[in-house]
PDB file of C-alpha atoms in Angstrom:
ATOM      1  CA  MET A 870    -130.039 -22.078  87.484  1.00  0.00           C
ATOM      2  CA  ILE A 871    -129.482 -18.340  87.266  1.00  0.00           C
ATOM      3  CA  ASP A 872    -126.296 -17.187  85.445  1.00  0.00           C
ATOM      4  CA  GLU A 873    -124.473 -14.530  87.599  1.00  0.00           C
ATOM      5  CA  GLU A 874    -123.248 -11.497  85.936  1.00  0.00           C
ATOM      6  CA  PRO A 875    -119.531 -11.188  85.694  1.00  0.00           C
ATOM      7  CA  GLN A 876    -118.228  -8.280  88.111  1.00  0.00           C
ATOM      8  CA  VAL A 877    -116.482  -5.728  86.458  1.00  0.00           C
ATOM      9  CA  ALA A 878    -113.843  -3.493  88.512  1.00  0.00           C
ATOM     10  CA  GLY A 879    -115.118  -0.229  88.727  1.00  0.00           C
ATOM     11  CA  PRO A 880    -113.092   3.146  88.718  1.00  0.00           C
ATOM     12  CA  ASP A 881    -112.687   2.892  92.399  1.00  0.00           C
ATOM     13  CA  VAL A 882    -111.346  -0.831  92.747  1.00  0.00           C
ATOM     14  CA  PRO A 883    -107.466  -0.542  93.404  1.00  0.00           C
ATOM     15  CA  PRO A 884    -105.296  -2.330  90.826  1.00  0.00           C
ATOM     16  CA  PRO A 885    -103.941  -5.861  92.070  1.00  0.00           C
ATOM     17  CA  TRP A 886    -100.859  -5.744  93.852  1.00  0.00           C
ATOM     18  CA  GLY A 887     -98.636  -6.878  91.062  1.00  0.00           C
ATOM     19  CA  ALA A 888     -99.625  -4.042  88.687  1.00  0.00           C
ATOM     20  CA  ARG A 889     -99.021  -1.349  91.499  1.00  0.00           C
ATOM     21  CA  GLY A 890     -95.731  -2.855  92.141  1.00  0.00           C
ATOM     22  CA  ASN A 891     -94.752  -2.809  88.656  1.00  0.00           C
ATOM     23  CA  THR A 892     -95.977   0.794  88.356  1.00  0.00           C
ATOM     24  CA  LEU A 893     -93.969   1.761  91.366  1.00  0.00           C
ATOM     25  CA  TRP A 894     -90.911   0.112  89.982  1.00  0.00           C
ATOM     26  CA  VAL A 895     -91.220   1.831  86.714  1.00  0.00           C
ATOM     27  CA  MET A 896     -91.894   5.356  88.352  1.00  0.00           C
ATOM     28  CA  PHE A 897     -88.769   4.638  90.717  1.00  0.00           C
ATOM     29  CA  VAL A 898     -86.639   3.927  87.463  1.00  0.00           C
ATOM     30  CA  ASN A 899     -87.789   6.748  85.467  1.00  0.00           C
ATOM     31  CA  TRP A 900     -87.164   8.961  88.387  1.00  0.00           C
ATOM     32  CA  LEU A 901     -83.479   7.858  88.361  1.00  0.00           C
ATOM     33  CA  THR A 902     -83.329   8.216  84.750  1.00  0.00           C
ATOM     34  CA  SER A 903     -84.102  11.916  85.217  1.00  0.00           C
ATOM     35  CA  LEU A 904     -81.595  12.723  87.457  1.00  0.00           C
ATOM     36  CA  PRO A 905     -78.528  14.880  86.371  1.00  0.00           C
ATOM     37  CA  ALA A 906     -75.447  13.102  85.202  1.00  0.00           C
ATOM     38  CA  ALA A 907     -73.499  14.168  88.416  1.00  0.00           C
ATOM     39  CA  VAL A 908     -75.839  12.967  90.900  1.00  0.00           C
ATOM     40  CA  LEU A 909     -76.116   9.569  89.034  1.00  0.00           C
ATOM     41  CA  VAL A 910     -72.241   9.480  88.905  1.00  0.00           C
ATOM     42  CA  VAL A 911     -71.852  10.353  92.751  1.00  0.00           C
ATOM     43  CA  GLY A 912     -74.776   8.106  93.742  1.00  0.00           C
ATOM     44  CA  GLY A 913     -73.527   5.225  91.967  1.00  0.00           C
ATOM     45  CA  LEU A 914     -70.029   5.408  93.249  1.00  0.00           C
ATOM     46  CA  LEU A 915     -71.469   5.710  97.013  1.00  0.00           C
ATOM     47  CA  LEU A 916     -73.647   2.859  96.572  1.00  0.00           C
ATOM     48  CA  ALA A 917     -70.811   0.806  95.140  1.00  0.00           C
ATOM     49  CA  LEU A 918     -68.566   1.833  98.169  1.00  0.00           C
ATOM     50  CA  LEU A 919     -71.181   1.082 100.726  1.00  0.00           C
ATOM     51  CA  VAL A 920     -71.846  -2.022  99.359  1.00  0.00           C
ATOM     52  CA  ALA A 921     -67.925  -2.868  99.483  1.00  0.00           C
ATOM     53  CA  ALA A 922     -67.623  -1.690 102.992  1.00  0.00           C
ATOM     54  CA  GLY A 923     -70.889  -3.468 103.911  1.00  0.00           C
ATOM     55  CA  ALA A 924     -69.473  -6.988 102.471  1.00  0.00           C
ATOM     56  CA  ARG A 925     -66.064  -6.523 104.726  1.00  0.00           C
ATOM     57  CA  VAL A 926     -68.010  -5.903 107.555  1.00  0.00           C
ATOM     58  CA  GLY A 927     -70.409  -8.397 107.236  1.00  0.00           C
ATOM     59  CA  VAL A 928     -68.245 -11.115 106.186  1.00  0.00           C
ATOM     60  CA  ARG A 929     -66.538 -10.616 109.725  1.00  0.00           C
ATOM     61  CA  ALA A 930     -69.621 -10.366 111.627  1.00  0.00           C
ATOM     62  CA  LEU A 931     -71.677 -13.327 110.068  1.00  0.00           C
ATOM     63  CA  VAL A 932     -68.885 -16.151 109.147  1.00  0.00           C
ATOM     64  CA  PRO A 933     -67.734 -17.819 112.135  1.00  0.00           C
ATOM     65  CA  VAL A 934     -64.292 -17.552 113.186  1.00  0.00           C
ATOM     66  CA  ALA A 935     -63.712 -21.236 112.777  1.00  0.00           C
ATOM     67  CA  GLU A 936     -64.789 -21.054 108.855  1.00  0.00           C
ATOM     68  CA  ARG A 937     -63.004 -17.727 107.806  1.00  0.00           C
ATOM     69  CA  ASP A 938     -60.186 -19.764 106.587  1.00  0.00           C
ATOM     70  CA  ARG A 939     -62.538 -21.057 103.703  1.00  0.00           C
ATOM     71  CA  VAL A 940     -63.688 -17.782 102.589  1.00  0.00           C
ATOM     72  CA  PRO A 941     -60.829 -16.881 100.373  1.00  0.00           C
ATOM     73  CA  GLN A 942     -61.366 -20.260  98.834  1.00  0.00           C
ATOM     74  CA  ILE A 943     -64.713 -19.895  97.782  1.00  0.00           C
ATOM     75  CA  ALA A 944     -64.476 -16.138  96.976  1.00  0.00           C
ATOM     76  CA  THR A 945     -61.517 -16.414  94.859  1.00  0.00           C
ATOM     77  CA  PRO A 946     -62.548 -18.818  92.117  1.00  0.00           C
ATOM     78  CA  LEU A 947     -65.632 -16.830  91.867  1.00  0.00           C
ATOM     79  CA  MET A 948     -64.184 -13.616  90.953  1.00  0.00           C
ATOM     80  CA  PRO A 949     -63.417 -14.579  87.113  1.00  0.00           C
ATOM     81  CA  THR A 950     -66.999 -15.629  86.763  1.00  0.00           C
ATOM     82  CA  LEU A 951     -68.627 -12.792  88.158  1.00  0.00           C
ATOM     83  CA  GLY A 952     -66.312 -10.422  86.698  1.00  0.00           C
ATOM     84  CA  ALA A 953     -67.055 -12.002  83.166  1.00  0.00           C
ATOM     85  CA  ALA A 954     -71.013 -12.217  83.874  1.00  0.00           C
ATOM     86  CA  PHE A 955     -71.076  -8.276  85.035  1.00  0.00           C
ATOM     87  CA  ALA A 956     -68.942  -7.515  81.830  1.00  0.00           C
ATOM     88  CA  ILE A 957     -71.339  -9.285  79.599  1.00  0.00           C
ATOM     89  CA  PHE A 958     -74.481  -7.815  81.107  1.00  0.00           C
ATOM     90  CA  ALA A 959     -72.980  -4.258  81.386  1.00  0.00           C
ATOM     91  CA  ALA A 960     -71.951  -4.810  77.438  1.00  0.00           C
ATOM     92  CA  LEU A 961     -75.168  -5.704  76.328  1.00  0.00           C
ATOM     93  CA  SER A 962     -77.272  -3.477  78.252  1.00  0.00           C
ATOM     94  CA  LEU A 963     -75.031  -0.298  77.405  1.00  0.00           C
ATOM     95  CA  ALA A 964     -74.882  -1.241  73.923  1.00  0.00           C
ATOM     96  CA  SER A 965     -78.650  -1.405  73.621  1.00  0.00           C
ATOM     97  CA  GLU A 966     -79.301   1.678  75.294  1.00  0.00           C
ATOM     98  CA  ALA A 967     -76.696   3.561  73.081  1.00  0.00           C
ATOM     99  CA  GLY A 968     -78.153   2.346  70.247  1.00  0.00           C
ATOM    100  CA  TYR A 969     -81.281   3.339  71.372  1.00  0.00           C
ATOM    101  CA  LEU A 970     -80.065   6.726  71.906  1.00  0.00           C
ATOM    102  CA  ARG A 971     -78.698   6.905  68.367  1.00  0.00           C
ATOM    103  CA  ALA A 972     -82.149   5.721  66.945  1.00  0.00           C
ATOM    104  CA  ALA A 973     -83.665   8.673  69.119  1.00  0.00           C
ATOM    105  CA  GLU A 974     -81.567  11.008  67.154  1.00  0.00           C
ATOM    106  CA  GLY A 975     -82.190   9.329  64.043  1.00  0.00           C
ATOM    107  CA  LEU A 976     -85.914  10.163  64.252  1.00  0.00           C
ATOM    108  CA  VAL A 977     -85.343  13.701  65.121  1.00  0.00           C
ATOM    109  CA  SER A 978     -83.367  13.721  61.420  1.00  0.00           C
ATOM    110  CA  ASP A 979     -86.132  11.980  59.878  1.00  0.00           C
ATOM    111  CA  GLU A 980     -88.618  14.406  61.483  1.00  0.00           C
ATOM    112  CA  ALA A 981     -86.646  17.554  60.031  1.00  0.00           C
ATOM    113  CA  ALA A 982     -86.227  15.973  56.511  1.00  0.00           C
ATOM    114  CA  ALA A 983     -90.277  15.515  56.460  1.00  0.00           C
ATOM    115  CA  THR A 984     -90.631  19.573  57.609  1.00  0.00           C
ATOM    116  CA  SER A 985     -88.186  20.443  55.053  1.00  0.00           C
ATOM    117  CA  ARG A 986     -89.773  18.262  52.390  1.00  0.00           C
ATOM    118  CA  LEU A 987     -93.194  20.161  53.221  1.00  0.00           C
ATOM    119  CA  ALA A 988     -91.498  23.549  53.424  1.00  0.00           C
ATOM    120  CA  TRP A 989     -90.387  23.286  49.868  1.00  0.00           C
ATOM    121  CA  ALA A 990     -93.461  21.407  48.532  1.00  0.00           C
ATOM    122  CA  ALA A 991     -95.168  24.830  49.783  1.00  0.00           C
ATOM    123  CA  THR A 992     -93.114  26.760  47.515  1.00  0.00           C
ATOM    124  CA  SER A 993     -94.535  24.885  44.383  1.00  0.00           C
ATOM    125  CA  PRO A 994     -96.353  27.037  41.502  1.00  0.00           C
ATOM    126  CA  GLN A 995     -99.698  28.478  42.514  1.00  0.00           C
ATOM    127  CA  VAL A 996     -99.286  27.582  46.138  1.00  0.00           C
ATOM    128  CA  GLN A 997     -99.540  30.519  49.120  1.00  0.00           C
ATOM    129  CA  SER A 998     -96.462  29.377  50.605  1.00  0.00           C
ATOM    130  CA  GLU A 999     -96.569  32.235  53.609  1.00  0.00           C
ATOM    131  CA  PRO A1000     -99.512  30.620  55.344  1.00  0.00           C
ATOM    132  CA  ILE A1001     -97.852  27.095  55.330  1.00  0.00           C
ATOM    133  CA  HIS A1002     -94.356  28.471  56.210  1.00  0.00           C
ATOM    134  CA  ALA A1003     -96.052  30.593  59.267  1.00  0.00           C
ATOM    135  CA  ALA A1004     -97.969  27.479  60.375  1.00  0.00           C
ATOM    136  CA  LEU A1005     -94.848  25.284  59.866  1.00  0.00           C
ATOM    137  CA  LEU A1006     -92.656  27.585  61.941  1.00  0.00           C
ATOM    138  CA  ASP A1007     -95.217  27.843  64.906  1.00  0.00           C
ATOM    139  CA  TYR A1008     -95.510  24.270  64.963  1.00  0.00           C
ATOM    140  CA  LEU A1009     -91.893  23.538  64.968  1.00  0.00           C
ATOM    141  CA  ARG A1010     -91.241  26.586  67.853  1.00  0.00           C
ATOM    142  CA  THR A1011     -94.092  25.158  70.021  1.00  0.00           C
ATOM    143  CA  THR A1012     -92.670  21.479  69.696  1.00  0.00           C
ATOM    144  CA  ARG A1013     -89.105  22.575  70.628  1.00  0.00           C
ATOM    145  CA  ALA A1014     -90.200  24.621  73.571  1.00  0.00           C
ATOM    146  CA  ASP A1015     -93.130  22.519  74.880  1.00  0.00           C
ATOM    147  CA  GLU A1016     -92.894  18.895  73.890  1.00  0.00           C
ATOM    148  CA  TRP A1017     -89.100  18.226  73.652  1.00  0.00           C
ATOM    149  CA  LYS A1018     -88.718  16.846  77.043  1.00  0.00           C
ATOM    150  CA  GLY A1019     -90.123  15.373  80.285  1.00  0.00           C
ATOM    151  CA  ALA A1020     -93.663  14.269  80.578  1.00  0.00           C
ATOM    152  CA  GLU A1021     -95.011  16.100  77.426  1.00  0.00           C
ATOM    153  CA  ALA A1022     -92.458  14.632  75.098  1.00  0.00           C
ATOM    154  CA  ALA A1023     -93.918  10.881  76.127  1.00  0.00           C
ATOM    155  CA  SER A1024     -97.172  11.616  76.222  1.00  0.00           C
ATOM    156  CA  GLY A1025     -97.866  13.730  73.041  1.00  0.00           C
ATOM    157  CA  ASP A1026    -100.904  15.719  74.262  1.00  0.00           C
ATOM    158  CA  ASP A1027     -99.301  19.147  75.036  1.00  0.00           C
ATOM    159  CA  PRO A1028    -102.127  21.788  74.600  1.00  0.00           C
ATOM    160  CA  ALA A1029    -100.138  24.111  72.483  1.00  0.00           C
ATOM    161  CA  THR A1030     -98.448  21.635  70.236  1.00  0.00           C
ATOM    162  CA  ALA A1031    -101.686  19.882  69.386  1.00  0.00           C
ATOM    163  CA  ARG A1032    -103.012  23.457  68.489  1.00  0.00           C
ATOM    164  CA  ALA A1033    -100.081  24.337  66.289  1.00  0.00           C
ATOM    165  CA  ILE A1034    -100.284  20.981  64.426  1.00  0.00           C
ATOM    166  CA  ALA A1035    -103.914  21.208  64.126  1.00  0.00           C
ATOM    167  CA  ARG A1036    -103.560  24.673  62.766  1.00  0.00           C
ATOM    168  CA  LEU A1037    -100.878  23.536  60.221  1.00  0.00           C
ATOM    169  CA  GLU A1038    -102.976  20.206  59.258  1.00  0.00           C
ATOM    170  CA  ARG A1039    -106.037  22.900  58.005  1.00  0.00           C
ATOM    171  CA  THR A1040    -103.723  25.250  56.448  1.00  0.00           C
ATOM    172  CA  VAL A1041    -101.850  22.735  54.420  1.00  0.00           C
ATOM    173  CA  ARG A1042    -105.107  20.946  53.278  1.00  0.00           C
ATOM    174  CA  ALA A1043    -107.037  23.687  52.657  1.00  0.00           C
ATOM    175  CA  GLU A1044    -104.296  24.979  50.421  1.00  0.00           C
ATOM    176  CA  ALA A1045    -104.072  21.494  48.643  1.00  0.00           C
ATOM    177  CA  ALA A1046    -107.816  21.673  47.824  1.00  0.00           C
ATOM    178  CA  ARG A1047    -107.890  25.231  46.213  1.00  0.00           C
ATOM    179  CA  PRO A1048    -108.929  24.680  42.840  1.00  0.00           C
ATOM    180  CA  GLY A1049    -105.937  26.745  41.493  1.00  0.00           C
ATOM    181  CA  VAL A1050    -103.435  24.238  42.581  1.00  0.00           C
ATOM    182  CA  GLY A1051    -103.064  21.105  40.366  1.00  0.00           C
ATOM    183  CA  THR A1052    -103.750  17.384  41.633  1.00  0.00           C
ATOM    184  CA  PRO A1053     -99.780  16.454  41.772  1.00  0.00           C
ATOM    185  CA  THR A1054     -98.999  19.701  43.788  1.00  0.00           C
ATOM    186  CA  GLY A1055    -101.804  19.128  46.318  1.00  0.00           C
ATOM    187  CA  THR A1056    -100.991  15.265  46.426  1.00  0.00           C
ATOM    188  CA  GLU A1057     -97.220  16.538  47.196  1.00  0.00           C
ATOM    189  CA  LEU A1058     -98.554  18.927  49.886  1.00  0.00           C
ATOM    190  CA  VAL A1059    -100.674  16.360  51.618  1.00  0.00           C
ATOM    191  CA  GLY A1060     -98.008  13.609  51.565  1.00  0.00           C
ATOM    192  CA  SER A1061     -95.416  16.005  52.894  1.00  0.00           C
ATOM    193  CA  LEU A1062     -97.970  16.767  55.840  1.00  0.00           C
ATOM    194  CA  ASP A1063     -98.262  13.072  56.412  1.00  0.00           C
ATOM    195  CA  ALA A1064     -94.809  12.607  56.819  1.00  0.00           C
ATOM    196  CA  VAL A1065     -94.246  15.317  59.392  1.00  0.00           C
ATOM    197  CA  THR A1066     -97.293  14.127  61.393  1.00  0.00           C
ATOM    198  CA  SER A1067     -95.845  10.425  61.238  1.00  0.00           C
ATOM    199  CA  SER A1068     -92.655  11.455  62.044  1.00  0.00           C
ATOM    200  CA  ARG A1069     -93.950  13.054  65.305  1.00  0.00           C
ATOM    201  CA  ARG A1070     -95.950  10.085  65.953  1.00  0.00           C
ATOM    202  CA  ALA A1071     -92.710   8.010  66.111  1.00  0.00           C
ATOM    203  CA  ARG A1072     -90.825  10.691  68.019  1.00  0.00           C
ATOM    204  CA  VAL A1073     -93.739  10.292  70.797  1.00  0.00           C
ATOM    205  CA  ALA A1074     -93.709   6.701  70.639  1.00  0.00           C
ATOM    206  CA  ALA A1075     -90.164   6.489  71.250  1.00  0.00           C
ATOM    207  CA  ALA A1076     -90.023   9.015  74.141  1.00  0.00           C
ATOM    208  CA  ALA A1077     -92.773   7.000  75.884  1.00  0.00           C
ATOM    209  CA  ARG A1078     -90.556   4.225  76.175  1.00  0.00           C
ATOM    210  CA  ASP A1079     -89.466   2.929  79.680  1.00  0.00           C
ATOM    211  CA  VAL A1080     -86.141   1.361  80.984  1.00  0.00           C
ATOM    212  CA  PRO A1081     -86.220  -2.433  80.392  1.00  0.00           C
ATOM    213  CA  SER A1082     -86.526  -3.790  83.998  1.00  0.00           C
ATOM    214  CA  LEU A1083     -84.592  -7.047  83.438  1.00  0.00           C
ATOM    215  CA  TYR A1084     -81.656  -4.718  82.355  1.00  0.00           C
ATOM    216  CA  VAL A1085     -81.741  -2.692  85.440  1.00  0.00           C
ATOM    217  CA  VAL A1086     -82.217  -5.781  87.629  1.00  0.00           C
ATOM    218  CA  THR A1087     -79.591  -8.205  85.988  1.00  0.00           C
ATOM    219  CA  LEU A1088     -76.939  -5.382  85.874  1.00  0.00           C
ATOM    220  CA  VAL A1089     -77.693  -4.365  89.462  1.00  0.00           C
ATOM    221  CA  VAL A1090     -77.624  -7.584  90.866  1.00  0.00           C
ATOM    222  CA  SER A1091     -74.441  -8.857  89.094  1.00  0.00           C
ATOM    223  CA  GLY A1092     -72.526  -5.839  90.012  1.00  0.00           C
ATOM    224  CA  LEU A1093     -73.400  -5.836  93.646  1.00  0.00           C
ATOM    225  CA  ALA A1094     -72.527  -9.718  93.857  1.00  0.00           C
ATOM    226  CA  LEU A1095     -69.187  -8.749  92.214  1.00  0.00           C
ATOM    227  CA  ILE A1096     -68.626  -6.120  94.833  1.00  0.00           C
ATOM    228  CA  VAL A1097     -69.574  -8.446  97.637  1.00  0.00           C
ATOM    229  CA  ASN A1098     -67.410 -11.153  96.425  1.00  0.00           C
ATOM    230  CA  SER A1099     -64.631  -8.574  96.276  1.00  0.00           C
ATOM    231  CA  GLY A1100     -65.304  -7.655 100.064  1.00  0.00           C
ATOM    232  CA  ALA A1101     -65.117 -11.150 101.010  1.00  0.00           C
ATOM    233  CA  LEU A1102     -61.721 -11.300  99.737  1.00  0.00           C
ATOM    234  CA  VAL A1103     -60.136  -8.315 101.827  1.00  0.00           C
ATOM    235  CA  PHE A1104     -62.146  -8.963 104.908  1.00  0.00           C
ATOM    236  CA  ARG A1105     -59.165  -9.830 107.043  1.00  0.00           C
ATOM    237  CA  SER A1106     -56.832  -7.118 105.162  1.00  0.00           C
ATOM    238  CA  SER A1107     -56.077  -3.962 106.705  1.00  0.00           C
ATOM    239  CA  LEU A1108     -58.103  -0.766 105.822  1.00  0.00           C
ATOM    240  CA  ARG A1109     -55.217   0.436 103.358  1.00  0.00           C
ATOM    241  CA  THR A1110     -55.034  -3.040 101.474  1.00  0.00           C
ATOM    242  CA  SER A1111     -59.017  -2.989 101.390  1.00  0.00           C
ATOM    243  CA  LEU A1112     -59.058  -0.134  99.231  1.00  0.00           C
ATOM    244  CA  LEU A1113     -57.703  -2.207  96.405  1.00  0.00           C
ATOM    245  CA  ILE A1114     -61.319  -2.979  95.985  1.00  0.00           C
ATOM    246  CA  VAL A1115     -62.443   0.597  95.439  1.00  0.00           C
ATOM    247  CA  GLY A1116     -61.432   0.017  91.671  1.00  0.00           C
ATOM    248  CA  VAL A1117     -63.985  -2.691  91.335  1.00  0.00           C
ATOM    249  CA  ALA A1118     -66.660  -0.631  93.192  1.00  0.00           C
ATOM    250  CA  GLY A1119     -66.051   2.387  91.048  1.00  0.00           C
ATOM    251  CA  VAL A1120     -66.487   0.478  87.528  1.00  0.00           C
ATOM    252  CA  VAL A1121     -69.339  -1.042  88.984  1.00  0.00           C
ATOM    253  CA  GLY A1122     -70.912   2.165  90.153  1.00  0.00           C
ATOM    254  CA  LEU A1123     -69.981   4.171  86.852  1.00  0.00           C
ATOM    255  CA  SER A1124     -71.397   1.606  84.563  1.00  0.00           C
ATOM    256  CA  LEU A1125     -74.799   1.687  86.573  1.00  0.00           C
ATOM    257  CA  ALA A1126     -74.786   5.516  86.387  1.00  0.00           C
ATOM    258  CA  LEU A1127     -74.062   5.455  82.397  1.00  0.00           C
ATOM    259  CA  LEU A1128     -76.821   2.888  81.978  1.00  0.00           C
ATOM    260  CA  PHE A1129     -79.485   5.378  83.821  1.00  0.00           C
ATOM    261  CA  ALA A1130     -77.743   8.570  81.833  1.00  0.00           C
ATOM    262  CA  LEU A1131     -78.272   7.176  78.484  1.00  0.00           C
ATOM    263  CA  SER A1132     -81.719   5.262  79.037  1.00  0.00           C
ATOM    264  CA  ALA A1133     -83.965   8.502  78.582  1.00  0.00           C
ATOM    265  CA  PRO A1134     -83.138  10.582  75.888  1.00  0.00           C
ATOM    266  CA  TRP A1135     -86.104  12.724  76.254  1.00  0.00           C
ATOM    267  CA  SER A1136     -85.996  13.370  79.877  1.00  0.00           C
ATOM    268  CA  GLY A1137     -82.433  12.374  81.344  1.00  0.00           C
ATOM    269  CA  PRO A1138     -79.125  13.778  81.467  1.00  0.00           C
ATOM    270  CA  PHE A1139     -78.392  13.425  77.560  1.00  0.00           C
ATOM    271  CA  ILE A1140     -81.357  14.846  76.014  1.00  0.00           C
ATOM    272  CA  VAL A1141     -81.678  14.147  72.274  1.00  0.00           C
ATOM    273  CA  SER A1142     -80.438  17.365  70.261  1.00  0.00           C
ATOM    274  CA  GLY A1143     -83.056  19.207  68.382  1.00  0.00           C
ATOM    275  CA  HIS A1144     -80.296  20.842  66.130  1.00  0.00           C
ATOM    276  CA  PRO A1145     -81.986  19.251  62.820  1.00  0.00           C
ATOM    277  CA  LEU A1146     -85.363  20.998  63.651  1.00  0.00           C
ATOM    278  CA  ASP A1147     -83.569  24.148  64.951  1.00  0.00           C
ATOM    279  CA  ALA A1148     -81.913  24.172  61.433  1.00  0.00           C
ATOM    280  CA  ILE A1149     -85.273  24.205  59.688  1.00  0.00           C
ATOM    281  CA  ILE A1150     -86.673  26.854  62.138  1.00  0.00           C
ATOM    282  CA  GLY A1151     -83.746  29.217  61.243  1.00  0.00           C
ATOM    283  CA  ASP A1152     -84.386  28.290  57.379  1.00  0.00           C
ATOM    284  CA  LEU A1153     -87.929  29.396  57.598  1.00  0.00           C
ATOM    285  CA  LYS A1154     -87.032  32.495  59.425  1.00  0.00           C
ATOM    286  CA  SER A1155     -84.591  33.637  56.874  1.00  0.00           C
ATOM    287  CA  GLY A1156     -86.832  32.875  53.987  1.00  0.00           C
ATOM    288  CA  PHE A1157     -84.152  30.108  52.636  1.00  0.00           C
ATOM    289  CA  PHE A1158     -87.046  28.127  51.145  1.00  0.00           C
ATOM    290  CA  ASN A1159     -88.192  31.236  49.155  1.00  0.00           C
ATOM    291  CA  GLY A1160     -84.708  31.743  47.794  1.00  0.00           C
ATOM    292  CA  GLY A1161     -83.644  33.969  50.627  1.00  0.00           C
ATOM    293  CA  SER A1162     -86.401  36.661  50.002  1.00  0.00           C
TER     294      SER A1162
END
């Protein structure tokens, strides 16, 4: 018997549909999270209002006349359950994304603390601080300009930032290895540099995070179910009376908009503040770490 060699998919073999579908979904969600806040709010409200109007019209068109009296009997008991389910899902999802935004801000603060530590370590006796401070300033400026939002923040492979951090690595390690620099000082320089690169890597990893699909699907489905059920309750009412469900639709639409706005701290409407790093840039330019000279 001749053993058949396993077939390995080459670069031209398309991925399975499941993988492609998941990729398309992630791309769609990432596109949503990158939209401006105003667009998300208007889009969420329009979607919710269209679903409410469609539910009202759809019940009239689909439910037979003989069974229309049963619609309120079925829809009314479902309202508390659907409302509570949506409230729970919305609270969990929004709390999770808000916590992620706070964690992202904490990562930026940690990175600023690491760069400050390196800047102070460069002022140790026998250390030539000017080359290190210049390389650190160039790295921070490049990071804020080219690696702070969008695809560059998530990939971490921006060429300008890569050159800046390589220059910083060479400068600090060369200074730490100079014969005139003692072992404790050299160790502090290298340790501070490692803290800078580690904090940057943590920031890049956090920026590469995608919105959990289950959060989105669960919240959208529960919100739409609540709106549809509300529309079913007023399908016999006049147009003015039906406007009462606008409040429910508005809450659902705004909740969805807020979820997408909070979910992408490096590419969405609420970009993580770079003020901690900007403060270090200002201190390096003013000579603060050299005693203001």
